[in-house]
Short mmCIF file of C-alpha atoms and ligand atoms in Angstrom, two decimals:
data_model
loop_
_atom_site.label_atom_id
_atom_site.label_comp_id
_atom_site.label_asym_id
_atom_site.label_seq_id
_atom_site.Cartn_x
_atom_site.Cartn_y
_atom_site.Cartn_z
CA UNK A 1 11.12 0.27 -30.69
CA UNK A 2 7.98 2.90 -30.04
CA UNK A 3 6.08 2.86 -26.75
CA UNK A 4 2.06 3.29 -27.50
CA UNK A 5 -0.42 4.40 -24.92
CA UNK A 6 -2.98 1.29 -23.86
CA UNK A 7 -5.61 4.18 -23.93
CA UNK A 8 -4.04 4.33 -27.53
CA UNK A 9 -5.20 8.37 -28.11
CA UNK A 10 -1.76 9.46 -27.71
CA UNK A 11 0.63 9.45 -30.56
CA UNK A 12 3.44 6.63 -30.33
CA UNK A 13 7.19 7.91 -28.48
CA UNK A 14 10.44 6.32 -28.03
CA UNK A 15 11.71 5.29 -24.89
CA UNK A 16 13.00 8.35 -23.36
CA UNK A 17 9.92 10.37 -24.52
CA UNK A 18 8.00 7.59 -22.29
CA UNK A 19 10.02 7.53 -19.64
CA UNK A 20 10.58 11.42 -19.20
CA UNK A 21 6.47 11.61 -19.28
CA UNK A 22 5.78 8.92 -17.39
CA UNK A 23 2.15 8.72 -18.45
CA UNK A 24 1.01 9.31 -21.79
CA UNK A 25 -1.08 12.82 -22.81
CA UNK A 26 -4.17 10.39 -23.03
CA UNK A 27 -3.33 8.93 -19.08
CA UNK A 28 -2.77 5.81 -20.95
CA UNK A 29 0.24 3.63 -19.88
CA UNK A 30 2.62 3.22 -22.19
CA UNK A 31 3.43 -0.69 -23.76
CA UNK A 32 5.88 -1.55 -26.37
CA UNK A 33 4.58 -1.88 -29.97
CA UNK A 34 6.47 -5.04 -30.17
CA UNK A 35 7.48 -7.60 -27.46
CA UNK A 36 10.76 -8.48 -28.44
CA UNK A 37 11.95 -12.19 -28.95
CA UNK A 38 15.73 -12.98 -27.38
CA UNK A 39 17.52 -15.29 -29.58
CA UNK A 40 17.73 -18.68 -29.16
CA UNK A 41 21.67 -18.67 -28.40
CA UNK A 42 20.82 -15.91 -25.59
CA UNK A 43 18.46 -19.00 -23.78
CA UNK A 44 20.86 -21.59 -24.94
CA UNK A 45 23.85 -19.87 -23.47
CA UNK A 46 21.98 -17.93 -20.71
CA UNK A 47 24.30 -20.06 -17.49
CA UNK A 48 27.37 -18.32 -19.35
CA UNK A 49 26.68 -14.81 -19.52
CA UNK A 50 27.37 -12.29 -16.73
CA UNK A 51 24.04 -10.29 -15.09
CA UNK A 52 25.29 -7.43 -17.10
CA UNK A 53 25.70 -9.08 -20.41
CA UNK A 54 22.22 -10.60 -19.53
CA UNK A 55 20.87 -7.29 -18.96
CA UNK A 56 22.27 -5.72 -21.54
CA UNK A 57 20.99 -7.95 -23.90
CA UNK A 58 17.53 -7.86 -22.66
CA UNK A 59 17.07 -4.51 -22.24
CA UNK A 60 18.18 -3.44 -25.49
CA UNK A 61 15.52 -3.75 -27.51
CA UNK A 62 13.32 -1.70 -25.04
CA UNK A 63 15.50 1.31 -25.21
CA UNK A 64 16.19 1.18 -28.75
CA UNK A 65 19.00 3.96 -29.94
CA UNK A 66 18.06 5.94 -27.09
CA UNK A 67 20.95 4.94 -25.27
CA UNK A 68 24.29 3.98 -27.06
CA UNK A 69 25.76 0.41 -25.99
CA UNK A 70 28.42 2.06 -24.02
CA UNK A 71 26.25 3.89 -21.54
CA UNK A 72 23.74 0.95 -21.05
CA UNK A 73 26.47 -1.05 -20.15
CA UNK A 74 27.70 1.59 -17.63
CA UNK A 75 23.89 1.86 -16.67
CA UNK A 76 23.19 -1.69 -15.70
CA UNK A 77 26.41 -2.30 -14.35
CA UNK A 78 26.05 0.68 -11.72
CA UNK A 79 22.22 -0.49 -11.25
CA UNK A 80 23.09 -4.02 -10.60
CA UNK A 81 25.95 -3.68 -8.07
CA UNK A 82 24.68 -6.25 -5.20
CA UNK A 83 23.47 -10.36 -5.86
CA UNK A 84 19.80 -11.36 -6.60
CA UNK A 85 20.56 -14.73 -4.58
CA UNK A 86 18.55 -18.11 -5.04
CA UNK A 87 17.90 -19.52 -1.23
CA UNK A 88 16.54 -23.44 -1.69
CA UNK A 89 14.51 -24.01 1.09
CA UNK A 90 13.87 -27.95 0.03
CA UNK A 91 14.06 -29.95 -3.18
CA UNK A 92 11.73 -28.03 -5.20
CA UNK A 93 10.84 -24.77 -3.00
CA UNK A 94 12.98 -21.90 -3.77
CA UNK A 95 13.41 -18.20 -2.42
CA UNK A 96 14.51 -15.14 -4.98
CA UNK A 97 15.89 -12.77 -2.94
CA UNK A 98 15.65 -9.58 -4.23
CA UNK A 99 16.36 -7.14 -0.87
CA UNK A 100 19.92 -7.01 -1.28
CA UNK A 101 20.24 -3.29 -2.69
CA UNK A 102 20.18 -0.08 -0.72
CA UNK A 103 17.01 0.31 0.65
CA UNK A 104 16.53 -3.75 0.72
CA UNK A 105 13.41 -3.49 -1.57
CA UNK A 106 13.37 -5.27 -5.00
CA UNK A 107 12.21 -1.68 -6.26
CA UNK A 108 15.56 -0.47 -6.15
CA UNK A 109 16.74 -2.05 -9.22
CA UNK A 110 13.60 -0.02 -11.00
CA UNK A 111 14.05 3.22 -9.33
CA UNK A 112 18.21 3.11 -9.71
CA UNK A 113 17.42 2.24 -13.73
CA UNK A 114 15.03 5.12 -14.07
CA UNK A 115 17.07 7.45 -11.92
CA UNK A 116 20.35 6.63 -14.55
CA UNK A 117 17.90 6.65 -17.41
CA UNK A 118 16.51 9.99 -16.52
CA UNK A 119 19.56 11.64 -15.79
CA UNK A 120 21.14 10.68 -19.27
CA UNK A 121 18.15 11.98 -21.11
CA UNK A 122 18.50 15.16 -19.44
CA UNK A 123 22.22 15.31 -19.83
CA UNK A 124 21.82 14.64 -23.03
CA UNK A 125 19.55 17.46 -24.09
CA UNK A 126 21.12 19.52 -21.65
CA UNK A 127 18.51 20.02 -20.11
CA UNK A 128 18.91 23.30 -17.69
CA UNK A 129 15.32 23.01 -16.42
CA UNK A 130 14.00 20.85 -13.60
CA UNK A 131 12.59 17.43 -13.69
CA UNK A 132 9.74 16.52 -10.85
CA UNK A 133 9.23 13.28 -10.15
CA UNK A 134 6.18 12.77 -8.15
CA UNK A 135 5.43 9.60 -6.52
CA UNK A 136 3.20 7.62 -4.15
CA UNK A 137 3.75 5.25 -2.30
CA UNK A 138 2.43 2.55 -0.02
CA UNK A 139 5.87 1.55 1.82
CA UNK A 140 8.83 0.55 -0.23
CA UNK A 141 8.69 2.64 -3.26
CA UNK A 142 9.37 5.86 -1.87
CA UNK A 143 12.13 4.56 -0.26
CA UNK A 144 13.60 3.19 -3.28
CA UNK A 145 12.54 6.07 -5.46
CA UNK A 146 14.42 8.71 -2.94
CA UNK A 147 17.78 6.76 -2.68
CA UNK A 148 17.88 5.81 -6.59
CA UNK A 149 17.35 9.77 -7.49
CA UNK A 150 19.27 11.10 -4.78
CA UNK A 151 21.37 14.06 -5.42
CA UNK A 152 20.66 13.20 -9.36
CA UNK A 153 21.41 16.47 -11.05
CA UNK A 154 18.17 18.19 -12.46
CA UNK A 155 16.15 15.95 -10.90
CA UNK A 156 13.42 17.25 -7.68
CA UNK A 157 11.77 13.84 -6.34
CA UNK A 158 8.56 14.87 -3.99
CA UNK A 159 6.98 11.68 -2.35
CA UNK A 160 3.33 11.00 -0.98
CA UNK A 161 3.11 8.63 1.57
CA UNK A 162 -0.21 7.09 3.95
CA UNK A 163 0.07 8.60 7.16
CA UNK A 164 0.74 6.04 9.63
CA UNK A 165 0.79 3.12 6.98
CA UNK A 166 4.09 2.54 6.17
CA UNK A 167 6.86 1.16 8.43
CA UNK A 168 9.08 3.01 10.89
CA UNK A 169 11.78 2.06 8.69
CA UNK A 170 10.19 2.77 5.40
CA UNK A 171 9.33 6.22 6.94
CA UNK A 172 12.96 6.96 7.88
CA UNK A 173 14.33 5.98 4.23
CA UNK A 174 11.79 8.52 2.50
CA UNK A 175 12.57 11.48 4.69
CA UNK A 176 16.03 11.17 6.01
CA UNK A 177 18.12 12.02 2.80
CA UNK A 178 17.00 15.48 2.48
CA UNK A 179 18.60 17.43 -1.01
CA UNK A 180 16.37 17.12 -3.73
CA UNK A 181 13.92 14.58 -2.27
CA UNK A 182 10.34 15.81 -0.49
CA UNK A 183 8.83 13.92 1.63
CA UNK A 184 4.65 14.31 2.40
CA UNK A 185 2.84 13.01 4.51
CA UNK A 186 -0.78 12.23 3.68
CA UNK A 187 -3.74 11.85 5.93
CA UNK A 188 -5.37 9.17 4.23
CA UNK A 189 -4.94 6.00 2.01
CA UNK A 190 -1.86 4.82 -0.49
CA UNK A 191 -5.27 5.13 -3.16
CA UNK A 192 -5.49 8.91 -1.79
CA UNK A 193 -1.96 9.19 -2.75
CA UNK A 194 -2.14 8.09 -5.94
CA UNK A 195 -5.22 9.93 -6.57
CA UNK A 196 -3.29 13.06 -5.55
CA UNK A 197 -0.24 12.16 -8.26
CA UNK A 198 -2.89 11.28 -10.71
CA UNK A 199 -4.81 14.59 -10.14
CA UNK A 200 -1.70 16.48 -10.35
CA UNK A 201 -0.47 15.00 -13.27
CA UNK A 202 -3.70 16.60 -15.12
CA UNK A 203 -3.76 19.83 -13.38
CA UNK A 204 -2.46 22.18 -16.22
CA UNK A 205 -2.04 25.05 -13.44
CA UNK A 206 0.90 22.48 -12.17
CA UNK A 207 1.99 20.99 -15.56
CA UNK A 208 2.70 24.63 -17.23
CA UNK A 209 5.26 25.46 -14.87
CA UNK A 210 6.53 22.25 -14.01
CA UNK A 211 8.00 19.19 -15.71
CA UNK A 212 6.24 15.88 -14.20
CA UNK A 213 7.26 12.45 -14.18
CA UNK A 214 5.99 9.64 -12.05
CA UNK A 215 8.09 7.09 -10.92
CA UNK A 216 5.48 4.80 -9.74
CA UNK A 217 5.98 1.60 -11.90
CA UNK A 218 3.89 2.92 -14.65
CA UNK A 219 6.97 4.07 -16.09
CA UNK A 220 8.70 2.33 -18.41
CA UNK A 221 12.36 2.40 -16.89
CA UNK A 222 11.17 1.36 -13.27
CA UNK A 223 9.09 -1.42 -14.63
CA UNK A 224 10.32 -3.28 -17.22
CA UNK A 225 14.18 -3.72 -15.86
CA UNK A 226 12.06 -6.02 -13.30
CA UNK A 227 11.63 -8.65 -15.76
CA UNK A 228 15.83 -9.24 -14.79
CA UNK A 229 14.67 -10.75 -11.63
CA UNK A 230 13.49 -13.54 -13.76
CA UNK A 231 16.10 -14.09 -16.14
CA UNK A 232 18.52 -14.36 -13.33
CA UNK A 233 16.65 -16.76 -11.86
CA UNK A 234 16.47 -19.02 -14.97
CA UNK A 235 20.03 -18.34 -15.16
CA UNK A 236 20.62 -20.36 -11.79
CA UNK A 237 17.58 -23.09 -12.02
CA UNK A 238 17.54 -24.05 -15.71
CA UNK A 239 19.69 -26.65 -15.13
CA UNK A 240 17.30 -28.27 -12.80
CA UNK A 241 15.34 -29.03 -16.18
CA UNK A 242 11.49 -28.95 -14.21
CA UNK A 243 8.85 -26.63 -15.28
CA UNK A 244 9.39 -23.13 -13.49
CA UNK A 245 6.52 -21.39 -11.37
CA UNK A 246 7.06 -18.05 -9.91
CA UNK A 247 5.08 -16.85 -7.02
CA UNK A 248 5.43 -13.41 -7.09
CA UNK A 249 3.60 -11.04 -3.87
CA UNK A 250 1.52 -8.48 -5.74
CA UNK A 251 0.22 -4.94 -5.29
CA UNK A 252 0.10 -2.79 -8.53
CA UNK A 253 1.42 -6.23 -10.76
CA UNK A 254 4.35 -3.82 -12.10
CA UNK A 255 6.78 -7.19 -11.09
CA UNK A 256 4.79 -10.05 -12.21
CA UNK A 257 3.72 -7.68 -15.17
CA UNK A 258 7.77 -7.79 -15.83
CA UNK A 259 7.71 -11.74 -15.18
CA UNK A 260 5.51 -12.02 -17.58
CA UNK A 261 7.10 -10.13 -20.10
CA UNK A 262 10.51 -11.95 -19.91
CA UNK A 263 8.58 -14.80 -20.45
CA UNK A 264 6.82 -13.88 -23.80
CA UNK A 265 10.30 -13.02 -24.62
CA UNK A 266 10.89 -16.45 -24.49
CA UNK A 267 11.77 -17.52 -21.25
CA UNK A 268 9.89 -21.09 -20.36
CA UNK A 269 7.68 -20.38 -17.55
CA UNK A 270 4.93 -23.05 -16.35
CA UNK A 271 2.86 -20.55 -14.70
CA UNK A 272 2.83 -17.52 -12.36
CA UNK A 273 0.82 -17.03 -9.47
CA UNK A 274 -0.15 -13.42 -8.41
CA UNK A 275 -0.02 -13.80 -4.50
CA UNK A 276 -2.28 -11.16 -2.81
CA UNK A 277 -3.25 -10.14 0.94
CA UNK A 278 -6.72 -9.08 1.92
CA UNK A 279 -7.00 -6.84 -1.28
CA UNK A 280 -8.52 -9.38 -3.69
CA UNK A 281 -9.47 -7.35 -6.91
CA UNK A 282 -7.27 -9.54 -8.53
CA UNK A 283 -8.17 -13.21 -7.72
CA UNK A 284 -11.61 -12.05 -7.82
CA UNK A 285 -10.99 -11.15 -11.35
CA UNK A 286 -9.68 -13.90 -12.66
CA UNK A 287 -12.71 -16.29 -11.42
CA UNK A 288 -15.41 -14.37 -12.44
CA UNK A 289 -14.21 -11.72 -15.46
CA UNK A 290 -15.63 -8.91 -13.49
CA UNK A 291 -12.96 -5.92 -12.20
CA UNK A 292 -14.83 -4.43 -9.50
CA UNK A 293 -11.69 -2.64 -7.15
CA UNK A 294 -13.46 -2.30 -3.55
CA UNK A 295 -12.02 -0.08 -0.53
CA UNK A 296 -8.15 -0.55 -0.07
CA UNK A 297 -7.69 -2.61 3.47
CA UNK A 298 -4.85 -1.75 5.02
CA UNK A 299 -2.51 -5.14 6.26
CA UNK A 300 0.75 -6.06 7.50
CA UNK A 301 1.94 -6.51 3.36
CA UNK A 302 1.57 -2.94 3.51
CA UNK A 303 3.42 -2.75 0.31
CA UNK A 304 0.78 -4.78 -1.70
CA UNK A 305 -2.49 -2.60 -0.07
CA UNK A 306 -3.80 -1.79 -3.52
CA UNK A 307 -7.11 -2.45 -5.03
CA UNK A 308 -6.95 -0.89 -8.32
CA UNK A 309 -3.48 -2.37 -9.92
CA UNK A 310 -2.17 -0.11 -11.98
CA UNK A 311 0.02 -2.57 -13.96
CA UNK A 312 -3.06 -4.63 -14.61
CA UNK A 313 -3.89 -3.33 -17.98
CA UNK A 314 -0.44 -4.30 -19.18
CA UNK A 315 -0.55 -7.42 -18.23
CA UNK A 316 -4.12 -8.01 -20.26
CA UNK A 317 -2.54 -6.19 -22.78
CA UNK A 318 0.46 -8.74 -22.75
CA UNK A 319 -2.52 -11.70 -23.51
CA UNK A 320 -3.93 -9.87 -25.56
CA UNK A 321 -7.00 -8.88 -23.04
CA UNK A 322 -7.99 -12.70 -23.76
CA UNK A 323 -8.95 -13.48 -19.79
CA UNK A 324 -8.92 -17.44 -21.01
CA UNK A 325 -5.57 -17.29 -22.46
CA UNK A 326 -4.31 -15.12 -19.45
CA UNK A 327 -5.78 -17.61 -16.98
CA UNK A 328 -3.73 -20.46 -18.71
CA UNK A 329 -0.29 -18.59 -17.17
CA UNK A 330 -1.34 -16.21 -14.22
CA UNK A 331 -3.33 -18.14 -10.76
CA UNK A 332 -4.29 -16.00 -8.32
CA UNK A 333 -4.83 -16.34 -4.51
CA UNK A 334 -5.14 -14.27 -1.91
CA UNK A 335 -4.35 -14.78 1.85
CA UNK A 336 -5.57 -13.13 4.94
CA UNK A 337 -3.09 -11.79 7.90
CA UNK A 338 -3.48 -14.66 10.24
CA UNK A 339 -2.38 -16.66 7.55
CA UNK A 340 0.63 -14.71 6.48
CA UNK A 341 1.84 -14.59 9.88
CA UNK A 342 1.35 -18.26 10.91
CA UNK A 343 3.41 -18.45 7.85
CA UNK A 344 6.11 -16.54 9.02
CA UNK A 345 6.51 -19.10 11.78
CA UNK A 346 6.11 -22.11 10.40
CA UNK A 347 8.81 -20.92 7.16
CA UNK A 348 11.36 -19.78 10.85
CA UNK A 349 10.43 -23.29 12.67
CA UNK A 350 10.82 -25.61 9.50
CA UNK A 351 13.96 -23.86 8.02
CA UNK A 352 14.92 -21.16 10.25
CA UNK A 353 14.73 -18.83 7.58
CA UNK A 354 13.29 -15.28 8.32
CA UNK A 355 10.43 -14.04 5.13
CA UNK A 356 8.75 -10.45 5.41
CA UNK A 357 5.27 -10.59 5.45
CA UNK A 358 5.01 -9.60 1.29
CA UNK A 359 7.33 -13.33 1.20
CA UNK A 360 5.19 -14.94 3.11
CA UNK A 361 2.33 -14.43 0.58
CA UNK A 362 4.38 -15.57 -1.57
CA UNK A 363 5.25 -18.95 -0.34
CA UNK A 364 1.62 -19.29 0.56
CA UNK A 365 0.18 -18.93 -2.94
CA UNK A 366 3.35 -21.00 -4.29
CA UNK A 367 2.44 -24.12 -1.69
CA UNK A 368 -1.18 -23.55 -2.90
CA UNK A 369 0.07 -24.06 -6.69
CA UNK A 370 2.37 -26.77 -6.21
CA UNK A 371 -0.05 -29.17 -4.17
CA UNK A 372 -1.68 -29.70 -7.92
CA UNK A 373 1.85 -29.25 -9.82
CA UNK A 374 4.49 -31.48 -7.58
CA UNK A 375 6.49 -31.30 -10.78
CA UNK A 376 7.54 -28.10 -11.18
CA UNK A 377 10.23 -26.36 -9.39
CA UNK A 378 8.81 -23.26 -7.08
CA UNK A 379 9.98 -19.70 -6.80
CA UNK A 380 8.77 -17.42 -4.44
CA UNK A 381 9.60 -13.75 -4.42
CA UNK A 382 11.01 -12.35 -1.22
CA UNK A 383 10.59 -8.78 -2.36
CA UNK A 384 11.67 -7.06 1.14
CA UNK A 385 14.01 -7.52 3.75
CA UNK A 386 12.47 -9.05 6.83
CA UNK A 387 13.94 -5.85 8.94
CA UNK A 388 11.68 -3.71 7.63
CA UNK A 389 8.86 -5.31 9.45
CA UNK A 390 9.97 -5.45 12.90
CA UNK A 391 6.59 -4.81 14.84
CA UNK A 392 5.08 -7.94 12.53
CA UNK A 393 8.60 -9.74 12.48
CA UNK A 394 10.06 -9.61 15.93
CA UNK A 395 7.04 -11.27 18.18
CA UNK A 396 7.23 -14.01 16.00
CA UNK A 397 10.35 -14.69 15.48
CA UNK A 398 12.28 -12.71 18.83
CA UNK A 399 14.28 -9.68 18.67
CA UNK A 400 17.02 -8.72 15.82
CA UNK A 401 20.84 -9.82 17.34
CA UNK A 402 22.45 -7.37 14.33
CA UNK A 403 20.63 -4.99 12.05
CA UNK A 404 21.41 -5.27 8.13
CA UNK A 405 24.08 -2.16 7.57
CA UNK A 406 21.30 -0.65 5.12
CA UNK A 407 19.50 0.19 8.46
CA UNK A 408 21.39 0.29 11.52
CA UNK A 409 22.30 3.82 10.27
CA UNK A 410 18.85 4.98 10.05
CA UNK A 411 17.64 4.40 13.29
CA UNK A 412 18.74 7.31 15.44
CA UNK A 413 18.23 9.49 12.54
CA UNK A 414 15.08 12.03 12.64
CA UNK A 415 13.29 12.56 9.27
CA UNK A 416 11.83 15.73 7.93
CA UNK A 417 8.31 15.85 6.68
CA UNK A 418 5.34 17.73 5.55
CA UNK A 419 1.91 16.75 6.47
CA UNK A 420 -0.76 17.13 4.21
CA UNK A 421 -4.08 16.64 4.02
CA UNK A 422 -5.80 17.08 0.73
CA UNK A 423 -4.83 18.07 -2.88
CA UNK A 424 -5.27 21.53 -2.69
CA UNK A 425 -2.59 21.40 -0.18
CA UNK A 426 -0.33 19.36 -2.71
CA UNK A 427 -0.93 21.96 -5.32
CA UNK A 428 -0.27 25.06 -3.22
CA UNK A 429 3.48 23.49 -2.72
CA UNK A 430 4.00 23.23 -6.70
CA UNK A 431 2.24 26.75 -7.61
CA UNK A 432 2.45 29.24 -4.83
CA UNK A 433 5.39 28.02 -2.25
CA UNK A 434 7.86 26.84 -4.73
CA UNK A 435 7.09 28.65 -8.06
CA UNK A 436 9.91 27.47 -10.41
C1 PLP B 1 5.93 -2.93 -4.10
C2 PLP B 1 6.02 -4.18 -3.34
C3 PLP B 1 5.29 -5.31 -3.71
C4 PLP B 1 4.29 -5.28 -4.85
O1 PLP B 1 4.91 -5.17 -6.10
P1 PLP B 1 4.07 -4.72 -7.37
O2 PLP B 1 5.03 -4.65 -8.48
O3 PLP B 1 3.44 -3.42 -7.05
O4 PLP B 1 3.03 -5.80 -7.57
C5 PLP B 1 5.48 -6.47 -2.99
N1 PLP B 1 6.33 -6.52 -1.94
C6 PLP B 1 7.03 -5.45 -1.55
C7 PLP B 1 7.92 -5.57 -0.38
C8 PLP B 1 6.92 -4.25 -2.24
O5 PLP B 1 7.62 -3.20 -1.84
#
């Protein structure tokens, strides 16, 4: 299997090539030449097999010979160490809960794959000189990012983050660790950020003396183990025997991107729906065939504040950039953050169950998609632990009795980061304060 660049000026590379770039030499993103079919024994046997013989399976084809059998069994297996628990909330309403993993994101199943990836590859080549892996982020993925790469030999991780946008808690779990991760501090938007990454990314002065990688979910190895979420899933509900619908919360569509994926690898799917807040490039896409990304607005789903998607192209690419064919499987709605709160109340009165905000959008856009489906069985993605929103959280639903173990040990601790305010500022830290 060969990885090709969407901007397709880039010659084709195997799956560590993509992953240890990142982006390709033409800032394309890189999409696999094939999408791989599972056989029909792995769907007809899928309730037998274990989530590591599941992702073993799956993931094969999309790393080729790059890694032998043996270590991407030991891979997954390390990668997948907590449950990806289905929570019914009635007959045919259904959470995914995918905040069980060390930093209680569903990016840390992405950032622990590429992390193991990456550090193979370099172990592999023996590799003696540094790996940077630069990253923005607009709340979780830092965190994930820092904690998946941590102490990861030959690996630096540096992290831009939206001053003031991301949680107190999200803060903390990008500048606590320390080591080999960097935390900055930007004055400006999560766009800014990744403006910054991209920017750096083409800055030879940068690139001559350093080895970049992103691991923002345009690489390979953080976004395509994501389409696991969803095999898991129909691991649990096929039995059910209804037409599936997943509701996934969306910023840069690297998830529903994966979704979507697992499903043209044959997994039935009725339909997904991209669930957005107030940034609405998407939904306003899909009803008129015009992309026209608009200022980022910053809302309490700070995770999803993104106006330019980065994943989007793959997911066009994935229906073949046929916006009729792509509007028969993807709906997209977007909600406001009145309604995402009043949400989060009514989902803690009616089932005293606790959804983050990015959930809440979720349910919303799946109770939007089943009024006109009451057939098919609804999954919403509850792609962060509630905890990690206390200021939204706690006047709604009353003050935390226990913190989650992933953060009760972060909260007396003091982080350690850089502020920064433009990219000249980012660039002085790569060329004249750290030359390698
Ligand atoms: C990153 C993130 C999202 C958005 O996921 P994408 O793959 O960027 O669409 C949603 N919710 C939370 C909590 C996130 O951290």
């Amino acid at each position: 299997m060969k990885y090709y660049s969407l901007n397709k000026k880039a010659p084709n590379v195997t799956f560590d090539e993509a992953v240890i770039r990142g982006i390709a030499p033409d800032k394309g993103l890189y999409f696999p030449e094939e999408i791989p079919k599972l056989p029909t024994t792995f769907w007809d046997t899928i309730e037998e097999l274990s989530k590591e013989e599941i992702a073993c399976m799956a993931m094969k084809p999309f790393v080729g010979d790059t890694i032998d059998d043996d270590s991407l069994k030991e891979i997954v297996t390390d990668v997948l160490s907590f449950d990806f628990p289905i929570v019914e909330m009635e007959d045919q309403v259904a959470t995914l809960e995918l905040f069980h993993g060390p930093t209680m994101a569903f990016k840390d199943v992405g950032a622990r794959f590429m992390a193991r990836c990456l550090g193979h590859f370099l172990e592999q080549r023996n590799q003696t000189e540094e790996v940077t892996v630069l990253v923005a982020t607009s709340g979780d993925t830092g965190g994930a990012v820092a904690r998946g790469f941590y102490k990861v030999l030959g690996i630096k991780v540096v992290i831009l983050y939206p001053s003031g946008k991301v949680s107190d808690i999200q803060e903390k779990q990008l500048t606590t660790l320390g080591e080999n991760i960097t935390a900055f501090e930007v004055d400006g938007t999560f766009d800014d950020c990744q403006a910054m990454v991209k920017q750096a990314f083409l800055d030879k002065d940068i690139t001559d003396i350093r080895q970049l990688t992103s691991a923002n979910s345009i690489n390979v190895a953080r976004w395509l183990p994501q389409l696991l979420y969803y095999l898991f899933a129909y691991k649990e509900l096929k039995k059910k025997g209804k037409p599936l619908v997943f509701s996934v919360p969306s910023g840069n569509f690297g998830n529903i991107c994966a979704g979507m994926m697992a499903h043209r690898m044959g997994m039935p799917v009725q339909q997904f729906v991209a669930a957005v807040n107030s940034n609405t490039t998407i939904p306003r896409f899909m009803q008129s065939g015009v992309y026209a990304p608009t200022e980022t607005v910053p809302t309490i789903s700070n995770a999803m504040d993104v106006s330019d998607p980065s994943n989007f192209v793959r997911v066009l690419r994935l229906f073949e950039n046929n916006l009729g064919t792509l509007s028969r499987k993807l709906t997209s709605y977007s909600y406001c953050d009145n309604a995402t709160r009043a949400t989060v109340r009514d989902i803690y009165e009616n089932y005293q169950y606790i959804v983050d905000p990015h959930g809440a959008v979720g349910y919303l856009g799946l109770m939007d998609y089943l009024k006109d489906h009451p057939d098919a069985y609804g999954v919403f993605l509850e792609t962060a632990h509630p905890v990690k929103f206390l200021p939204v959280i706690e006047p709604i639903v009353g003050k935390y009795q226990e913190l989650p173990d992933q953060v009760k040990n972060l909260v007396n601790k003091g982080g350690i980061t850089q502020k920064i305010a433009n990219y000249d500022e980012l660039k002085g830290y790569f060329t004249l304060l750290n030359p390698s």
